[in-house]
Short mmCIF file of C-alpha atoms in Angstrom, two decimals:
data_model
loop_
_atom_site.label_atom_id
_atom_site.label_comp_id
_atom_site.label_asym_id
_atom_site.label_seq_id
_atom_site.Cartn_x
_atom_site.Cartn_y
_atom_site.Cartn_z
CA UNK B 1 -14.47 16.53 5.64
CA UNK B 2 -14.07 13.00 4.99
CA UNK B 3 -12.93 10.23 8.13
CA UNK B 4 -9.71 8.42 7.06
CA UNK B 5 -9.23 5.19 9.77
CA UNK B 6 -6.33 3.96 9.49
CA UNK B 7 -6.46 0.04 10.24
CA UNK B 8 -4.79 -1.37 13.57
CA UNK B 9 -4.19 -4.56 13.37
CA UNK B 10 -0.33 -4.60 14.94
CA UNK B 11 1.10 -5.16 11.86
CA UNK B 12 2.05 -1.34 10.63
CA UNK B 13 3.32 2.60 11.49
CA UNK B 14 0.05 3.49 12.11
CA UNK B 15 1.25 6.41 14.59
CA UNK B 16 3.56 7.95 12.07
CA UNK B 17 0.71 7.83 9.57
CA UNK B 18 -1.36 9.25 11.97
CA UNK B 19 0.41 12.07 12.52
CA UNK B 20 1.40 12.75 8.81
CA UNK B 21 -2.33 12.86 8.17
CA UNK B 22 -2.75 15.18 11.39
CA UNK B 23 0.04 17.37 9.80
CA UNK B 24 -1.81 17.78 6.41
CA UNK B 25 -5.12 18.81 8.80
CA UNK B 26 -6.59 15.39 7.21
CA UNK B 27 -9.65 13.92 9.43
CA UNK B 28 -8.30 10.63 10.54
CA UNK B 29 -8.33 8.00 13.38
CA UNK B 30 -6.71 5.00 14.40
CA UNK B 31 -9.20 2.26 14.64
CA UNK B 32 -8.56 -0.81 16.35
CA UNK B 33 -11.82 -2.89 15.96
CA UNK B 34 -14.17 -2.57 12.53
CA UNK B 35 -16.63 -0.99 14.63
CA UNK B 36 -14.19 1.83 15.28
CA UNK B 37 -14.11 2.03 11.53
CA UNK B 38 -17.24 1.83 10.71
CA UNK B 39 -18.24 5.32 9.71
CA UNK B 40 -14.83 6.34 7.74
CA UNK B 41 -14.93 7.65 4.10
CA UNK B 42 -11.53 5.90 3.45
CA UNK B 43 -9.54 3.68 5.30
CA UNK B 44 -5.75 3.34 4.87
CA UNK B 45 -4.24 -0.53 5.48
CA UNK B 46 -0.79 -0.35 6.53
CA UNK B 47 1.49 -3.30 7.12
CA UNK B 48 5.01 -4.16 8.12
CA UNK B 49 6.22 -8.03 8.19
CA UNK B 50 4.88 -11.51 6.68
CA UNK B 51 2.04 -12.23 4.66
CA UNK B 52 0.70 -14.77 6.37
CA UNK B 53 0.89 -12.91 9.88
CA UNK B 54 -1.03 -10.36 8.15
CA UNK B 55 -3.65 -12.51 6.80
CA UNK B 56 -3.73 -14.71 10.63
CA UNK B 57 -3.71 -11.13 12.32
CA UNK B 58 -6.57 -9.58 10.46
CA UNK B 59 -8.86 -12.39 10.85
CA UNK B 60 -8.11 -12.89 14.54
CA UNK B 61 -9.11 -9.13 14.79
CA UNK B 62 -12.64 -9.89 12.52
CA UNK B 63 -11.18 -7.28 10.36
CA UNK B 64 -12.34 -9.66 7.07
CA UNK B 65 -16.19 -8.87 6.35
CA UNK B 66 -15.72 -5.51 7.30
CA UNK B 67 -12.84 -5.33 5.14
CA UNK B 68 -14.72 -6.99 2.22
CA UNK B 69 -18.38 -4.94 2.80
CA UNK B 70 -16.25 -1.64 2.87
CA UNK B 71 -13.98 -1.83 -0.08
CA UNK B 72 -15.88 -4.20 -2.62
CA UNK B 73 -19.71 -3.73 -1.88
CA UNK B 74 -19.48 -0.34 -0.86
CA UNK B 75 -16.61 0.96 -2.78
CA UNK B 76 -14.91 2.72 -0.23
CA UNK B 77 -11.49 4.02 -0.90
CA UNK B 78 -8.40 1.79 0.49
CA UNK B 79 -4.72 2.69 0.36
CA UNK B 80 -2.63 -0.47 0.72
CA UNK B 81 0.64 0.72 2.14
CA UNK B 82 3.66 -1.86 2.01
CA UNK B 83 2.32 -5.16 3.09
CA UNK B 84 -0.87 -3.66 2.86
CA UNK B 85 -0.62 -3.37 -0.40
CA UNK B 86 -0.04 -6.99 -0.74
CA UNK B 87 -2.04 -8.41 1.30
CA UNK B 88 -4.99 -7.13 -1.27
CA UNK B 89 -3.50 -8.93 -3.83
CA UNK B 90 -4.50 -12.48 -4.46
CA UNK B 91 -1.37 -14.09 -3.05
CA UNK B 92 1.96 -14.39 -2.16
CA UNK B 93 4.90 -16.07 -2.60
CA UNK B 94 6.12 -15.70 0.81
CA UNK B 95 3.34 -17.72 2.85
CA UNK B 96 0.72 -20.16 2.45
CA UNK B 97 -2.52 -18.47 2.99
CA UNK B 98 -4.68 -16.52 0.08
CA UNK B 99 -4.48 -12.90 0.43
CA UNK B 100 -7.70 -10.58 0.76
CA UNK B 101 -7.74 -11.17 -3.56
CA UNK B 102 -9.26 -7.72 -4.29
CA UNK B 103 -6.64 -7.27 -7.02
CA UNK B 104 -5.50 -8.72 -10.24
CA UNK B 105 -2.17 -9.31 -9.21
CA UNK B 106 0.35 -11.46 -7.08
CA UNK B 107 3.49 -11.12 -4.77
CA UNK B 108 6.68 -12.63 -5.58
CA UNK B 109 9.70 -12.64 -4.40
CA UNK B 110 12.96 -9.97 -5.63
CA UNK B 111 14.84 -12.69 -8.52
CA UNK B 112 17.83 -12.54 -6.92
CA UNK B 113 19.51 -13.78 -10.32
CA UNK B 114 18.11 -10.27 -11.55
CA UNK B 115 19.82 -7.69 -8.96
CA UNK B 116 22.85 -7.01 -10.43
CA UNK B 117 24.62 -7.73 -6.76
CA UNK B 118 22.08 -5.36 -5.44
CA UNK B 119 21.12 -6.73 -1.49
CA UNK B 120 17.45 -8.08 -0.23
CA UNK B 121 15.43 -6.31 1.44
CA UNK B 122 15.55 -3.32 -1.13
CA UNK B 123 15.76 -0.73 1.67
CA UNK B 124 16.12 3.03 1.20
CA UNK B 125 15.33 5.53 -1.02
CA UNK B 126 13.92 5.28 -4.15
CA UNK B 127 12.18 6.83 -7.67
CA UNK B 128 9.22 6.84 -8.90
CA UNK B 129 8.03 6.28 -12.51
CA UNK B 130 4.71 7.01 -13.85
CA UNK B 131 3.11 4.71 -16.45
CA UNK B 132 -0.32 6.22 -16.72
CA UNK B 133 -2.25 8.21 -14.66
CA UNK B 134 -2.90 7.62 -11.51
CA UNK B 135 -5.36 8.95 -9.08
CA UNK B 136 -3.03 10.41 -6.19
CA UNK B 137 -0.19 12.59 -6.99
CA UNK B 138 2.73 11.46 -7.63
CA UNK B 139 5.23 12.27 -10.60
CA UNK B 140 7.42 10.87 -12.34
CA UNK B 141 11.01 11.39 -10.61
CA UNK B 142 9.42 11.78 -6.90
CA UNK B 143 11.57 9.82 -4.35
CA UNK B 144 9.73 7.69 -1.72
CA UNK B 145 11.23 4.76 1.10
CA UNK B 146 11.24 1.52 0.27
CA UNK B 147 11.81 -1.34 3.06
CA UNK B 148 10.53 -4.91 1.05
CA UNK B 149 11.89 -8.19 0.09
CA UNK B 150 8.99 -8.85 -1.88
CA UNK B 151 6.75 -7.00 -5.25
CA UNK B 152 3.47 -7.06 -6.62
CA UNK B 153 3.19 -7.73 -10.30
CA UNK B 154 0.09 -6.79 -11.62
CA UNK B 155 -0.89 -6.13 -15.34
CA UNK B 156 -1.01 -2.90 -17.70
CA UNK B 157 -4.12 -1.78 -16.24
CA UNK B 158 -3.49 -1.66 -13.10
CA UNK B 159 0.09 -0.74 -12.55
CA UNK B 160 0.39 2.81 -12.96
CA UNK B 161 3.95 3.33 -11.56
CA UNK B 162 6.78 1.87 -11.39
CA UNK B 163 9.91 1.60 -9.66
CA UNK B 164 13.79 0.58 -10.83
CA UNK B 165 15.83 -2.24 -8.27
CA UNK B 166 17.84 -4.30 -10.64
CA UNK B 167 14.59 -4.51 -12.93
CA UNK B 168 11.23 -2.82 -13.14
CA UNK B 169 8.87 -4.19 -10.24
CA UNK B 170 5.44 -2.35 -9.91
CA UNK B 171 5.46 0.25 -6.81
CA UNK B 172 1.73 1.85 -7.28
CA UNK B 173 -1.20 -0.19 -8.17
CA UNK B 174 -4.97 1.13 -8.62
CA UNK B 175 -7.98 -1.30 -9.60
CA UNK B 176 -10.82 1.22 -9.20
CA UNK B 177 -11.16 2.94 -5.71
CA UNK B 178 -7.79 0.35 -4.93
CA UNK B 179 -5.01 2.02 -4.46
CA UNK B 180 -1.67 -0.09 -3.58
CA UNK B 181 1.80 1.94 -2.61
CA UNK B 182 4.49 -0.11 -2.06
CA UNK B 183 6.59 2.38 -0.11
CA UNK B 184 6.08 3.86 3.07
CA UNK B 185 4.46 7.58 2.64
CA UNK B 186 4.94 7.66 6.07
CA UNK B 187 8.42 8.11 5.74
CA UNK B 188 9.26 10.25 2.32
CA UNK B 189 8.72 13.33 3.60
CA UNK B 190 6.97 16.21 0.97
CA UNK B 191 7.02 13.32 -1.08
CA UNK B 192 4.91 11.29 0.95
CA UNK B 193 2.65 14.08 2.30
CA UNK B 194 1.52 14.79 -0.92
CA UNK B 195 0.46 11.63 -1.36
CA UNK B 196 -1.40 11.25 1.37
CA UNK B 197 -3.35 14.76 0.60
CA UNK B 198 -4.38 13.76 -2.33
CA UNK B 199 -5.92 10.28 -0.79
CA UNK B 200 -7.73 12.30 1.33
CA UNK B 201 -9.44 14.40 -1.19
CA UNK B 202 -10.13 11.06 -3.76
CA UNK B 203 -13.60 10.97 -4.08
CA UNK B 204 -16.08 8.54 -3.15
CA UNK B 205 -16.70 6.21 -5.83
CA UNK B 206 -20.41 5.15 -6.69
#
């Protein structure tokens, strides 16, 4: 069975991720220092707050070369959840510092102009829509949490799901063994379970 580490860098739920995974009878830890990490099949990056305390937090933990060796040399499966998911993009609108720049794509802001009256943070419940398909399960019509003030946009390729909050704003993103959610698993129930099963079982890219 493959190890999952989930990444502790303070920034994310990694206890209620933990025990989703431990619920699904998924092999996972949470590692707090790369060489805790170092022999996982997959690692999940969670994240809850600003970019650039992300980016500050997981270079003060010397999370970045193992980061880099793991998921772009080796190919090693990563599920960006949240602000994990943006901090592999190659910026963001709400700080100064470039993200980790593993995928095509950016983070921007919610266009207020665009909401239709509709409050930032989007917070709370939300669909699903799939645009292609993608390499974890979701569907089409499968309800997930959101809690975000900011989106990724990415590009055709790599977008393959998308999510409705006053306009269109890409919720799943996968650029080869990349995977990006930008809702909290952790949180959505069967929805989110699923999810997370199927992660586990991706394979190993070569």
């Amino acid at each position: 069975m493959s190890l999952i580490a989930i990444i502790n860098y303070g920034m994310g739920n990694v206890g209620s991720i933990y025990n989703m995974l431990k619920k699904i009878q998924a092999n996972a830890i949470i590692a707090t220092t790369p060489e805790a990490a170092q022999g996982a099949d997959k690692l999940i990056l969670p994240g809850i707050g600003a970019f650039d305390h992300g980016m500050k937090s997981l270079k003060e933990g010397g999370w970045l070369p193992f980061l880099q060796t793991k998921a772009i040399e080796e190919k090693t499966p990563v599920l960006g959840i949240c602000l994990g998911m943006q901090l592999m993009t190659l910026c963001s609108e709400e700080g100064q510092i470039p993200g980790l720049g593993w995928l095509d794509a950016k983070t921007v802001r919610f266009q207020k102009e665009r909401l239709q009256n509709q409050k930032i943070p989007h917070m709370g419940w939300n669909l699903v829509y799939v645009t292609q398909d993608p390499p974890i399960d979701i569907s089409t019509g499968d309800r997930f949490y959101f809690v975000h003030s900011y989106h990724v946009i990415g590009n055709e390729k790599n977008t393959v799901a998308r999510t409705h909050y006053g306009y269109d704003f890409c919720s799943v993103i996968c650029q080869g063994n990349l995977i990006g959610a930008q809702f909290h698993p952790e949180k959505s129930h069967r929805f989110g379970m699923r999810l997370l099963k199927s992660f586990a079982q991706v394979p190993q890219y070569a």
